[in-house]
mmCIF file with all atom_site columns, C-alpha atoms in Angstrom:
data_model
loop_
_atom_site.group_PDB
_atom_site.id
_atom_site.type_symbol
_atom_site.label_atom_id
_atom_site.label_alt_id
_atom_site.label_comp_id
_atom_site.label_asym_id
_atom_site.label_entity_id
_atom_site.label_seq_id
_atom_site.pdbx_PDB_ins_code
_atom_site.Cartn_x
_atom_site.Cartn_y
_atom_site.Cartn_z
_atom_site.occupancy
_atom_site.B_iso_or_equiv
_atom_site.pdbx_formal_charge
_atom_site.auth_seq_id
_atom_site.auth_comp_id
_atom_site.auth_asym_id
_atom_site.auth_atom_id
_atom_site.pdbx_PDB_model_num
ATOM 1   C CA . MET A 1 1   ? -70.577 -15.158 47.133  1.00 44.00 ? 1   MET A CA 1
ATOM 2   C CA . THR A 1 2   ? -72.338 -17.755 45.028  1.00 48.00 ? 2   THR A CA 1
ATOM 3   C CA . GLN A 1 3   ? -72.184 -17.381 41.300  1.00 54.00 ? 3   GLN A CA 1
ATOM 4   C CA . ILE A 1 4   ? -75.487 -16.376 39.702  1.00 50.00 ? 4   ILE A CA 1
ATOM 5   C CA . GLN A 1 5   ? -76.179 -18.006 36.392  1.00 54.00 ? 5   GLN A CA 1
ATOM 6   C CA . PRO A 1 6   ? -78.183 -16.222 33.677  1.00 56.00 ? 6   PRO A CA 1
ATOM 7   C CA . ALA A 1 7   ? -81.211 -18.388 34.494  1.00 51.00 ? 7   ALA A CA 1
ATOM 8   C CA . ASP A 1 8   ? -81.068 -17.233 38.117  1.00 54.00 ? 8   ASP A CA 1
ATOM 9   C CA . PHE A 1 9   ? -81.835 -13.616 37.170  1.00 52.00 ? 9   PHE A CA 1
ATOM 10  C CA . GLU A 1 10  ? -85.499 -14.579 36.815  1.00 58.00 ? 10  GLU A CA 1
ATOM 11  C CA . THR A 1 11  ? -85.737 -15.639 40.449  1.00 59.00 ? 11  THR A CA 1
ATOM 12  C CA . ALA A 1 12  ? -83.003 -13.475 42.067  1.00 58.00 ? 12  ALA A CA 1
ATOM 13  C CA . ASP A 1 13  ? -83.993 -10.356 43.902  1.00 66.00 ? 13  ASP A CA 1
ATOM 14  C CA . TYR A 1 14  ? -82.884 -6.843  42.971  1.00 66.00 ? 14  TYR A CA 1
ATOM 15  C CA . ARG A 1 15  ? -80.109 -6.549  45.545  1.00 70.00 ? 15  ARG A CA 1
ATOM 16  C CA . THR A 1 16  ? -78.527 -9.806  44.544  1.00 71.00 ? 16  THR A CA 1
ATOM 17  C CA . VAL A 1 17  ? -78.508 -8.817  40.900  1.00 63.00 ? 17  VAL A CA 1
ATOM 18  C CA . LEU A 1 18  ? -77.112 -5.374  41.739  1.00 70.00 ? 18  LEU A CA 1
ATOM 19  C CA . ARG A 1 19  ? -74.289 -6.844  43.802  1.00 70.00 ? 19  ARG A CA 1
ATOM 20  C CA . ARG A 1 20  ? -73.483 -9.251  41.029  1.00 68.00 ? 20  ARG A CA 1
ATOM 21  C CA . LEU A 1 21  ? -73.401 -6.490  38.426  1.00 69.00 ? 21  LEU A CA 1
ATOM 22  C CA . THR A 1 22  ? -71.134 -4.444  40.673  1.00 75.00 ? 22  THR A CA 1
ATOM 23  C CA . THR A 1 23  ? -68.835 -7.437  41.058  1.00 80.00 ? 23  THR A CA 1
ATOM 24  C CA . LEU A 1 24  ? -68.763 -7.964  37.312  1.00 78.00 ? 24  LEU A CA 1
ATOM 25  C CA . ASP A 1 25  ? -67.942 -4.298  36.778  1.00 79.00 ? 25  ASP A CA 1
ATOM 26  C CA . ASP A 1 26  ? -65.046 -4.531  39.244  1.00 81.00 ? 26  ASP A CA 1
ATOM 27  C CA . GLU A 1 27  ? -63.758 -7.657  37.547  1.00 83.00 ? 27  GLU A CA 1
ATOM 28  C CA . ALA A 1 28  ? -64.014 -5.966  34.163  1.00 86.00 ? 28  ALA A CA 1
ATOM 29  C CA . ALA A 1 29  ? -62.132 -2.921  35.493  1.00 86.00 ? 29  ALA A CA 1
ATOM 30  C CA . ALA A 1 30  ? -59.420 -5.191  36.892  1.00 88.00 ? 30  ALA A CA 1
ATOM 31  C CA . MET A 1 31  ? -59.154 -6.988  33.565  1.00 90.00 ? 31  MET A CA 1
ATOM 32  C CA . ARG A 1 32  ? -58.987 -3.667  31.712  1.00 90.00 ? 32  ARG A CA 1
ATOM 33  C CA . ALA A 1 33  ? -56.238 -2.462  34.056  1.00 91.00 ? 33  ALA A CA 1
ATOM 34  C CA . GLU A 1 34  ? -54.349 -5.707  33.562  1.00 92.00 ? 34  GLU A CA 1
ATOM 35  C CA . ALA A 1 35  ? -54.751 -5.374  29.799  1.00 93.00 ? 35  ALA A CA 1
ATOM 36  C CA . VAL A 1 36  ? -53.430 -1.805  29.946  1.00 92.00 ? 36  VAL A CA 1
ATOM 37  C CA . ARG A 1 37  ? -50.470 -2.927  32.043  1.00 93.00 ? 37  ARG A CA 1
ATOM 38  C CA . TRP A 1 38  ? -49.769 -5.781  29.624  1.00 94.00 ? 38  TRP A CA 1
ATOM 39  C CA . HIS A 1 39  ? -50.025 -3.409  26.675  1.00 94.00 ? 39  HIS A CA 1
ATOM 40  C CA . ASP A 1 40  ? -47.734 -0.881  28.328  1.00 93.00 ? 40  ASP A CA 1
ATOM 41  C CA . SER A 1 41  ? -45.210 -3.594  29.155  1.00 93.00 ? 41  SER A CA 1
ATOM 42  C CA . ARG A 1 42  ? -45.305 -4.837  25.555  1.00 93.00 ? 42  ARG A CA 1
ATOM 43  C CA . VAL A 1 43  ? -44.865 -1.299  24.246  1.00 94.00 ? 43  VAL A CA 1
ATOM 44  C CA . GLU A 1 44  ? -41.958 -0.727  26.620  1.00 93.00 ? 44  GLU A CA 1
ATOM 45  C CA . ALA A 1 45  ? -40.372 -4.038  25.590  1.00 94.00 ? 45  ALA A CA 1
ATOM 46  C CA . ALA A 1 46  ? -40.837 -3.144  21.921  1.00 95.00 ? 46  ALA A CA 1
ATOM 47  C CA . ASP A 1 47  ? -39.276 0.286   22.516  1.00 94.00 ? 47  ASP A CA 1
ATOM 48  C CA . ASP A 1 48  ? -36.338 -1.359  24.281  1.00 94.00 ? 48  ASP A CA 1
ATOM 49  C CA . ALA A 1 49  ? -35.940 -3.778  21.370  1.00 94.00 ? 49  ALA A CA 1
ATOM 50  C CA . VAL A 1 50  ? -36.026 -0.904  18.875  1.00 95.00 ? 50  VAL A CA 1
ATOM 51  C CA . ARG A 1 51  ? -33.454 1.063   20.882  1.00 95.00 ? 51  ARG A CA 1
ATOM 52  C CA . ASP A 1 52  ? -31.237 -2.015  21.131  1.00 95.00 ? 52  ASP A CA 1
ATOM 53  C CA . ALA A 1 53  ? -31.574 -2.596  17.383  1.00 95.00 ? 53  ALA A CA 1
ATOM 54  C CA . ASP A 1 54  ? -30.710 1.054   16.689  1.00 95.00 ? 54  ASP A CA 1
ATOM 55  C CA . ARG A 1 55  ? -27.664 0.732   18.933  1.00 95.00 ? 55  ARG A CA 1
ATOM 56  C CA . GLN A 1 56  ? -26.544 -2.410  17.117  1.00 95.00 ? 56  GLN A CA 1
ATOM 57  C CA . VAL A 1 57  ? -27.058 -0.715  13.743  1.00 95.00 ? 57  VAL A CA 1
ATOM 58  C CA . ALA A 1 58  ? -24.996 2.279   14.885  1.00 95.00 ? 58  ALA A CA 1
ATOM 59  C CA . GLU A 1 59  ? -22.239 -0.025  16.151  1.00 95.00 ? 59  GLU A CA 1
ATOM 60  C CA . ALA A 1 60  ? -22.309 -1.937  12.862  1.00 95.00 ? 60  ALA A CA 1
ATOM 61  C CA . GLN A 1 61  ? -22.038 1.304   10.896  1.00 95.00 ? 61  GLN A CA 1
ATOM 62  C CA . ARG A 1 62  ? -19.090 2.410   13.023  1.00 95.00 ? 62  ARG A CA 1
ATOM 63  C CA . ALA A 1 63  ? -17.473 -0.988  12.514  1.00 95.00 ? 63  ALA A CA 1
ATOM 64  C CA . ILE A 1 64  ? -18.002 -0.709  8.744   1.00 95.00 ? 64  ILE A CA 1
ATOM 65  C CA . THR A 1 65  ? -16.493 2.781   8.703   1.00 94.00 ? 65  THR A CA 1
ATOM 66  C CA . HIS A 1 66  ? -13.518 1.592   10.748  1.00 94.00 ? 66  HIS A CA 1
ATOM 67  C CA . ALA A 1 67  ? -13.043 -1.423  8.467   1.00 91.00 ? 67  ALA A CA 1
ATOM 68  C CA . GLN A 1 68  ? -13.204 0.780   5.363   1.00 92.00 ? 68  GLN A CA 1
ATOM 69  C CA . ARG A 1 69  ? -10.606 3.156   6.785   1.00 92.00 ? 69  ARG A CA 1
ATOM 70  C CA . ALA A 1 70  ? -8.388  0.231   7.755   1.00 89.00 ? 70  ALA A CA 1
ATOM 71  C CA . ALA A 1 71  ? -8.740  -1.235  4.254   1.00 87.00 ? 71  ALA A CA 1
ATOM 72  C CA . GLU A 1 72  ? -7.868  2.133   2.697   1.00 90.00 ? 72  GLU A CA 1
ATOM 73  C CA . GLN A 1 73  ? -4.784  2.397   4.911   1.00 90.00 ? 73  GLN A CA 1
ATOM 74  C CA . VAL A 1 74  ? -3.727  -1.135  3.977   1.00 86.00 ? 74  VAL A CA 1
ATOM 75  C CA . ASP A 1 75  ? -4.246  -0.395  0.265   1.00 87.00 ? 75  ASP A CA 1
ATOM 76  C CA . ALA A 1 76  ? -2.286  2.848   0.552   1.00 89.00 ? 76  ALA A CA 1
ATOM 77  C CA . ARG A 1 77  ? 0.634   1.157   2.283   1.00 87.00 ? 77  ARG A CA 1
ATOM 78  C CA . ALA A 1 78  ? 0.563   -1.734  -0.193  1.00 85.00 ? 78  ALA A CA 1
ATOM 79  C CA . ALA A 1 79  ? 0.700   0.777   -3.060  1.00 85.00 ? 79  ALA A CA 1
ATOM 80  C CA . GLN A 1 80  ? 3.628   2.541   -1.392  1.00 86.00 ? 80  GLN A CA 1
ATOM 81  C CA . ILE A 1 81  ? 5.531   -0.730  -0.936  1.00 83.00 ? 81  ILE A CA 1
ATOM 82  C CA . TRP A 1 82  ? 4.800   -1.669  -4.552  1.00 83.00 ? 82  TRP A CA 1
ATOM 83  C CA . SER A 1 83  ? 6.077   1.722   -5.726  1.00 83.00 ? 83  SER A CA 1
ATOM 84  C CA . GLU A 1 84  ? 9.293   1.244   -3.750  1.00 81.00 ? 84  GLU A CA 1
ATOM 85  C CA . TYR A 1 85  ? 9.677   -2.250  -5.202  1.00 79.00 ? 85  TYR A CA 1
ATOM 86  C CA . VAL A 1 86  ? 9.176   -1.025  -8.779  1.00 79.00 ? 86  VAL A CA 1
ATOM 87  C CA . HIS A 1 87  ? 11.632  1.824   -8.209  1.00 76.00 ? 87  HIS A CA 1
ATOM 88  C CA . LYS A 1 88  ? 14.175  -0.619  -6.837  1.00 73.00 ? 88  LYS A CA 1
ATOM 89  C CA . VAL A 1 89  ? 13.993  -3.459  -9.364  1.00 71.00 ? 89  VAL A CA 1
ATOM 90  C CA . GLY A 1 90  ? 12.874  -1.494  -12.421 1.00 68.00 ? 90  GLY A CA 1
ATOM 91  C CA . PRO A 1 91  ? 11.274  -3.249  -15.418 1.00 67.00 ? 91  PRO A CA 1
ATOM 92  C CA . VAL A 1 92  ? 11.581  -6.640  -13.722 1.00 66.00 ? 92  VAL A CA 1
ATOM 93  C CA . ALA A 1 93  ? 8.484   -5.760  -11.694 1.00 67.00 ? 93  ALA A CA 1
ATOM 94  C CA . GLU A 1 94  ? 6.363   -5.610  -14.858 1.00 68.00 ? 94  GLU A CA 1
ATOM 95  C CA . ARG A 1 95  ? 6.160   -9.392  -14.927 1.00 70.00 ? 95  ARG A CA 1
ATOM 96  C CA . PHE A 1 96  ? 3.798   -9.039  -11.954 1.00 71.00 ? 96  PHE A CA 1
ATOM 97  C CA . GLY A 1 97  ? 1.798   -6.323  -13.723 1.00 69.00 ? 97  GLY A CA 1
ATOM 98  C CA . LYS A 1 98  ? 1.947   -2.553  -13.905 1.00 68.00 ? 98  LYS A CA 1
ATOM 99  C CA . THR A 1 99  ? -0.251  -2.140  -10.831 1.00 73.00 ? 99  THR A CA 1
ATOM 100 C CA . PRO A 1 100 ? -0.039  -3.746  -7.379  1.00 72.00 ? 100 PRO A CA 1
ATOM 101 C CA . PRO A 1 101 ? -1.250  -7.368  -7.435  1.00 71.00 ? 101 PRO A CA 1
ATOM 102 C CA . GLN A 1 102 ? -4.757  -7.994  -6.196  1.00 74.00 ? 102 GLN A CA 1
ATOM 103 C CA . PRO A 1 103 ? -4.953  -8.899  -2.497  1.00 69.00 ? 103 PRO A CA 1
ATOM 104 C CA . ALA A 1 104 ? -5.305  -12.567 -1.654  1.00 69.00 ? 104 ALA A CA 1
ATOM 105 C CA . ILE A 1 105 ? -6.397  -14.247 1.563   1.00 67.00 ? 105 ILE A CA 1
ATOM 106 C CA . PRO A 1 106 ? -3.596  -16.433 2.963   1.00 65.00 ? 106 PRO A CA 1
ATOM 107 C CA . HIS A 1 107 ? -4.384  -20.112 3.387   1.00 65.00 ? 107 HIS A CA 1
ATOM 108 C CA . GLN A 1 108 ? -3.180  -20.052 6.991   1.00 62.00 ? 108 GLN A CA 1
ATOM 109 C CA . ARG A 1 109 ? -4.095  -16.726 8.520   1.00 60.00 ? 109 ARG A CA 1
ATOM 110 C CA . GLY A 1 110 ? -3.784  -17.564 12.196  1.00 64.00 ? 110 GLY A CA 1
ATOM 111 C CA . GLU A 1 111 ? -3.858  -14.463 14.367  1.00 71.00 ? 111 GLU A CA 1
ATOM 112 C CA . ARG A 1 112 ? -1.833  -12.286 12.007  1.00 77.00 ? 112 ARG A CA 1
ATOM 113 C CA . GLU A 1 113 ? -3.095  -8.855  11.020  1.00 80.00 ? 113 GLU A CA 1
ATOM 114 C CA . PRO A 1 114 ? -2.684  -7.200  7.593   1.00 78.00 ? 114 PRO A CA 1
ATOM 115 C CA . ASP A 1 115 ? 0.076   -4.993  9.013   1.00 81.00 ? 115 ASP A CA 1
ATOM 116 C CA . ASP A 1 116 ? 2.073   -8.121  9.855   1.00 82.00 ? 116 ASP A CA 1
ATOM 117 C CA . TYR A 1 117 ? 2.036   -9.211  6.219   1.00 79.00 ? 117 TYR A CA 1
ATOM 118 C CA . LEU A 1 118 ? 2.848   -5.684  5.040   1.00 81.00 ? 118 LEU A CA 1
ATOM 119 C CA . ASP A 1 119 ? 5.786   -5.475  7.455   1.00 84.00 ? 119 ASP A CA 1
ATOM 120 C CA . GLU A 1 120 ? 7.073   -8.787  6.134   1.00 83.00 ? 120 GLU A CA 1
ATOM 121 C CA . VAL A 1 121 ? 6.809   -7.636  2.516   1.00 81.00 ? 121 VAL A CA 1
ATOM 122 C CA . ALA A 1 122 ? 8.379   -4.260  3.325   1.00 82.00 ? 122 ALA A CA 1
ATOM 123 C CA . ALA A 1 123 ? 11.321  -6.017  4.969   1.00 82.00 ? 123 ALA A CA 1
ATOM 124 C CA . LYS A 1 124 ? 11.821  -8.140  1.856   1.00 78.00 ? 124 LYS A CA 1
ATOM 125 C CA . VAL A 1 125 ? 11.622  -5.097  -0.417  1.00 74.00 ? 125 VAL A CA 1
ATOM 126 C CA . GLU A 1 126 ? 14.106  -3.136  1.694   1.00 74.00 ? 126 GLU A CA 1
ATOM 127 C CA . TYR A 1 127 ? 16.547  -6.047  1.770   1.00 61.00 ? 127 TYR A CA 1
ATOM 128 C CA . THR A 1 128 ? 19.624  -5.354  -0.312  1.00 63.00 ? 128 THR A CA 1
ATOM 129 C CA . PRO A 1 129 ? 21.772  -8.363  -1.147  1.00 60.00 ? 129 PRO A CA 1
ATOM 130 C CA . LYS A 1 130 ? 25.429  -8.057  -0.372  1.00 63.00 ? 130 LYS A CA 1
ATOM 131 C CA . ALA A 1 131 ? 27.459  -6.852  -3.331  1.00 59.00 ? 131 ALA A CA 1
ATOM 132 C CA . ARG A 1 132 ? 29.491  -9.553  -4.992  1.00 65.00 ? 132 ARG A CA 1
ATOM 133 C CA . PRO A 1 133 ? 33.252  -9.089  -5.043  1.00 65.00 ? 133 PRO A CA 1
ATOM 134 C CA . ILE A 1 134 ? 34.962  -8.015  -8.248  1.00 67.00 ? 134 ILE A CA 1
ATOM 135 C CA . ASN A 1 135 ? 36.757  -10.952 -9.800  1.00 69.00 ? 135 ASN A CA 1
ATOM 136 C CA . VAL A 1 136 ? 39.435  -10.895 -12.475 1.00 71.00 ? 136 VAL A CA 1
ATOM 137 C CA . GLY A 1 137 ? 37.000  -11.253 -15.350 1.00 74.00 ? 137 GLY A CA 1
ATOM 138 C CA . VAL A 1 138 ? 34.818  -8.364  -14.201 1.00 74.00 ? 138 VAL A CA 1
ATOM 139 C CA . LYS A 1 139 ? 37.856  -6.200  -13.543 1.00 77.00 ? 139 LYS A CA 1
ATOM 140 C CA . GLY A 1 140 ? 39.126  -6.948  -17.043 1.00 82.00 ? 140 GLY A CA 1
ATOM 141 C CA . LEU A 1 141 ? 35.747  -5.913  -18.446 1.00 82.00 ? 141 LEU A CA 1
ATOM 142 C CA . PHE A 1 142 ? 35.947  -2.634  -16.564 1.00 83.00 ? 142 PHE A CA 1
ATOM 143 C CA . ILE A 1 143 ? 39.455  -2.005  -17.922 1.00 83.00 ? 143 ILE A CA 1
ATOM 144 C CA . LEU A 1 144 ? 38.100  -2.545  -21.430 1.00 88.00 ? 144 LEU A CA 1
ATOM 145 C CA . PHE A 1 145 ? 35.513  0.146   -20.714 1.00 84.00 ? 145 PHE A CA 1
ATOM 146 C CA . GLY A 1 146 ? 38.335  2.493   -19.777 1.00 86.00 ? 146 GLY A CA 1
ATOM 147 C CA . VAL A 1 147 ? 40.317  1.592   -22.892 1.00 88.00 ? 147 VAL A CA 1
ATOM 148 C CA . ALA A 1 148 ? 37.249  2.133   -25.072 1.00 88.00 ? 148 ALA A CA 1
ATOM 149 C CA . GLY A 1 149 ? 36.673  5.506   -23.440 1.00 85.00 ? 149 GLY A CA 1
ATOM 150 C CA . GLY A 1 150 ? 40.288  6.466   -24.051 1.00 84.00 ? 150 GLY A CA 1
ATOM 151 C CA . LEU A 1 151 ? 40.114  5.430   -27.702 1.00 86.00 ? 151 LEU A CA 1
ATOM 152 C CA . ALA A 1 152 ? 36.878  7.360   -28.201 1.00 86.00 ? 152 ALA A CA 1
ATOM 153 C CA . GLY A 1 153 ? 38.342  10.414  -26.486 1.00 82.00 ? 153 GLY A CA 1
ATOM 154 C CA . ALA A 1 154 ? 41.527  10.307  -28.535 1.00 83.00 ? 154 ALA A CA 1
ATOM 155 C CA . ALA A 1 155 ? 39.612  9.907   -31.788 1.00 84.00 ? 155 ALA A CA 1
ATOM 156 C CA . ALA A 1 156 ? 37.241  12.756  -30.966 1.00 82.00 ? 156 ALA A CA 1
ATOM 157 C CA . ASN A 1 157 ? 40.151  14.914  -29.813 1.00 79.00 ? 157 ASN A CA 1
ATOM 158 C CA . GLU A 1 158 ? 42.051  14.386  -33.025 1.00 80.00 ? 158 GLU A CA 1
ATOM 159 C CA . ALA A 1 159 ? 38.997  15.055  -35.173 1.00 80.00 ? 159 ALA A CA 1
ATOM 160 C CA . LEU A 1 160 ? 38.183  18.288  -33.361 1.00 77.00 ? 160 LEU A CA 1
ATOM 161 C CA . ARG A 1 161 ? 41.787  19.464  -33.514 1.00 75.00 ? 161 ARG A CA 1
ATOM 162 C CA . GLN A 1 162 ? 41.837  18.853  -37.248 1.00 75.00 ? 162 GLN A CA 1
ATOM 163 C CA . LEU A 1 163 ? 38.727  21.011  -37.655 1.00 72.00 ? 163 LEU A CA 1
ATOM 164 C CA . GLY A 1 164 ? 40.210  23.821  -35.613 1.00 61.00 ? 164 GLY A CA 1
ATOM 165 C CA . GLY A 1 165 ? 43.773  23.585  -36.850 1.00 57.00 ? 165 GLY A CA 1
ATOM 166 C CA . SER A 1 166 ? 44.046  27.084  -38.345 1.00 58.00 ? 166 SER A CA 1
ATOM 167 C CA . ARG A 1 167 ? 43.019  30.422  -36.884 1.00 59.00 ? 167 ARG A CA 1
ATOM 168 C CA . THR A 1 168 ? 39.875  31.733  -38.549 1.00 60.00 ? 168 THR A CA 1
ATOM 169 C CA . ASP A 1 169 ? 38.540  34.153  -35.899 1.00 58.00 ? 169 ASP A CA 1
ATOM 170 C CA . THR A 1 170 ? 35.372  32.055  -35.737 1.00 60.00 ? 170 THR A CA 1
ATOM 171 C CA . TRP A 1 171 ? 33.915  29.507  -33.348 1.00 59.00 ? 171 TRP A CA 1
ATOM 172 C CA . GLN A 1 172 ? 36.269  26.921  -34.843 1.00 60.00 ? 172 GLN A CA 1
ATOM 173 C CA . ASP A 1 173 ? 39.138  28.554  -32.956 1.00 60.00 ? 173 ASP A CA 1
ATOM 174 C CA . ALA A 1 174 ? 37.663  27.092  -29.742 1.00 67.00 ? 174 ALA A CA 1
ATOM 175 C CA . LEU A 1 175 ? 37.687  23.528  -31.056 1.00 70.00 ? 175 LEU A CA 1
ATOM 176 C CA . PRO A 1 176 ? 41.126  22.654  -29.591 1.00 72.00 ? 176 PRO A CA 1
ATOM 177 C CA . VAL A 1 177 ? 39.785  23.505  -26.133 1.00 76.00 ? 177 VAL A CA 1
ATOM 178 C CA . VAL A 1 178 ? 36.656  21.483  -26.817 1.00 79.00 ? 178 VAL A CA 1
ATOM 179 C CA . ALA A 1 179 ? 38.864  18.650  -28.022 1.00 76.00 ? 179 ALA A CA 1
ATOM 180 C CA . LEU A 1 180 ? 40.727  18.650  -24.709 1.00 79.00 ? 180 LEU A CA 1
ATOM 181 C CA . VAL A 1 181 ? 37.445  18.610  -22.772 1.00 84.00 ? 181 VAL A CA 1
ATOM 182 C CA . VAL A 1 182 ? 36.158  15.707  -24.858 1.00 81.00 ? 182 VAL A CA 1
ATOM 183 C CA . LEU A 1 183 ? 39.444  13.869  -24.360 1.00 80.00 ? 183 LEU A CA 1
ATOM 184 C CA . LEU A 1 184 ? 39.023  14.074  -20.584 1.00 83.00 ? 184 LEU A CA 1
ATOM 185 C CA . ALA A 1 185 ? 35.263  13.488  -20.637 1.00 84.00 ? 185 ALA A CA 1
ATOM 186 C CA . CYS A 1 186 ? 35.316  10.170  -22.487 1.00 85.00 ? 186 CYS A CA 1
ATOM 187 C CA . PRO A 1 187 ? 37.158  8.278   -19.701 1.00 85.00 ? 187 PRO A CA 1
ATOM 188 C CA . VAL A 1 188 ? 34.673  9.772   -17.232 1.00 86.00 ? 188 VAL A CA 1
ATOM 189 C CA . LEU A 1 189 ? 31.794  8.501   -19.377 1.00 86.00 ? 189 LEU A CA 1
ATOM 190 C CA . ALA A 1 190 ? 33.510  5.125   -19.344 1.00 86.00 ? 190 ALA A CA 1
ATOM 191 C CA . VAL A 1 191 ? 33.321  5.209   -15.537 1.00 86.00 ? 191 VAL A CA 1
ATOM 192 C CA . VAL A 1 192 ? 29.593  5.997   -15.755 1.00 87.00 ? 192 VAL A CA 1
ATOM 193 C CA . ALA A 1 193 ? 29.052  3.047   -18.083 1.00 85.00 ? 193 ALA A CA 1
ATOM 194 C CA . THR A 1 194 ? 31.091  0.866   -15.746 1.00 85.00 ? 194 THR A CA 1
ATOM 195 C CA . LYS A 1 195 ? 28.889  1.922   -12.829 1.00 83.00 ? 195 LYS A CA 1
ATOM 196 C CA . ARG A 1 196 ? 25.735  0.933   -14.699 1.00 82.00 ? 196 ARG A CA 1
ATOM 197 C CA . VAL A 1 197 ? 27.167  -2.460  -15.582 1.00 79.00 ? 197 VAL A CA 1
ATOM 198 C CA . ALA A 1 198 ? 28.308  -2.974  -11.993 1.00 78.00 ? 198 ALA A CA 1
ATOM 199 C CA . ASP A 1 199 ? 24.841  -2.126  -10.659 1.00 75.00 ? 199 ASP A CA 1
ATOM 200 C CA . HIS A 1 200 ? 23.234  -4.498  -13.137 1.00 72.00 ? 200 HIS A CA 1
ATOM 201 C CA . ARG A 1 201 ? 25.558  -7.318  -12.118 1.00 68.00 ? 201 ARG A CA 1
ATOM 202 C CA . GLY A 1 202 ? 25.216  -6.549  -8.419  1.00 67.00 ? 202 GLY A CA 1
ATOM 203 C CA . VAL A 1 203 ? 28.932  -5.881  -8.083  1.00 69.00 ? 203 VAL A CA 1
ATOM 204 C CA . GLY A 1 204 ? 30.305  -3.262  -5.735  1.00 67.00 ? 204 GLY A CA 1
ATOM 205 C CA . LEU A 1 205 ? 32.274  -0.516  -7.459  1.00 72.00 ? 205 LEU A CA 1
ATOM 206 C CA . ASP A 1 206 ? 34.952  0.859   -5.135  1.00 76.00 ? 206 ASP A CA 1
ATOM 207 C CA . ALA A 1 207 ? 37.258  3.848   -5.530  1.00 81.00 ? 207 ALA A CA 1
ATOM 208 C CA . ALA A 1 208 ? 40.169  1.674   -6.649  1.00 82.00 ? 208 ALA A CA 1
ATOM 209 C CA . THR A 1 209 ? 38.149  0.263   -9.546  1.00 81.00 ? 209 THR A CA 1
ATOM 210 C CA . VAL A 1 210 ? 36.982  3.741   -10.568 1.00 83.00 ? 210 VAL A CA 1
ATOM 211 C CA . ALA A 1 211 ? 40.585  4.950   -10.528 1.00 87.00 ? 211 ALA A CA 1
ATOM 212 C CA . LEU A 1 212 ? 41.632  1.915   -12.561 1.00 86.00 ? 212 LEU A CA 1
ATOM 213 C CA . VAL A 1 213 ? 39.055  2.686   -15.265 1.00 85.00 ? 213 VAL A CA 1
ATOM 214 C CA . LEU A 1 214 ? 40.062  6.351   -15.369 1.00 86.00 ? 214 LEU A CA 1
ATOM 215 C CA . VAL A 1 215 ? 43.756  5.536   -15.560 1.00 88.00 ? 215 VAL A CA 1
ATOM 216 C CA . ALA A 1 216 ? 43.151  2.971   -18.299 1.00 87.00 ? 216 ALA A CA 1
ATOM 217 C CA . GLY A 1 217 ? 41.176  5.520   -20.297 1.00 85.00 ? 217 GLY A CA 1
ATOM 218 C CA . LEU A 1 218 ? 43.655  8.362   -19.844 1.00 85.00 ? 218 LEU A CA 1
ATOM 219 C CA . VAL A 1 219 ? 46.687  6.177   -20.550 1.00 89.00 ? 219 VAL A CA 1
ATOM 220 C CA . THR A 1 220 ? 45.038  4.771   -23.663 1.00 87.00 ? 220 THR A CA 1
ATOM 221 C CA . ALA A 1 221 ? 44.123  8.249   -24.869 1.00 84.00 ? 221 ALA A CA 1
ATOM 222 C CA . GLY A 1 222 ? 47.640  9.506   -24.172 1.00 85.00 ? 222 GLY A CA 1
ATOM 223 C CA . LEU A 1 223 ? 49.269  6.614   -26.015 1.00 87.00 ? 223 LEU A CA 1
ATOM 224 C CA . VAL A 1 224 ? 46.993  7.029   -29.025 1.00 84.00 ? 224 VAL A CA 1
ATOM 225 C CA . ILE A 1 225 ? 47.608  10.774  -29.207 1.00 81.00 ? 225 ILE A CA 1
ATOM 226 C CA . ALA A 1 226 ? 51.358  10.261  -28.825 1.00 83.00 ? 226 ALA A CA 1
ATOM 227 C CA . ALA A 1 227 ? 51.300  7.672   -31.590 1.00 82.00 ? 227 ALA A CA 1
ATOM 228 C CA . LEU A 1 228 ? 49.364  10.025  -33.851 1.00 77.00 ? 228 LEU A CA 1
ATOM 229 C CA . ARG A 1 229 ? 51.778  12.864  -33.146 1.00 74.00 ? 229 ARG A CA 1
ATOM 230 C CA . THR A 1 230 ? 54.741  10.616  -33.891 1.00 79.00 ? 230 THR A CA 1
ATOM 231 C CA . THR A 1 231 ? 53.343  9.374   -37.177 1.00 72.00 ? 231 THR A CA 1
ATOM 232 C CA . GLY A 1 232 ? 52.147  12.841  -38.087 1.00 57.00 ? 232 GLY A CA 1
#
């Protein structure tokens, strides 16, 4: 069908104009339908984009929650390891601060996870160096502890016996028994002091050394008491 220009309407007959108007109406309907389809497709695409964005936001929120929980677990384990370290080394740990040091990002991370670093630190904290053997000088020091305990026990024993020398039917009558207990307790306290010194020096304290300290203390106490009895 030939296209009718606006100027042709003056000369065109009624049927021609009617057919042309019908054609224009059909074309307009087709364009409207195409516009509706385009609009619907755009709306559907926008809805898909919104749903995809919501899904990504939900995944990001889950990832954030997981990361926060992982960070809390790492902080909790780091605090536990720090507590074990402080309990093990004592005041020496205060040079690093009273609280766990702030986390730092390693210069070369590689593929290692935080748990790998925590396992490495935990292994170092749990490591206990081998006890050094007791040499002659240390053994002599321990014997001096025993001798000092024996001297202290003998002196306390003699002082308590002097206070409870006569029967008075009072609490002083029990002082000789207390004196004997103190006499035996002082060498034991010498062993306790020896143990603390040995731990501080990282020296192993075996049963033979403990017996040596006790014997030194008891022998010293016995000799002192015997000497006092002889001179008395």
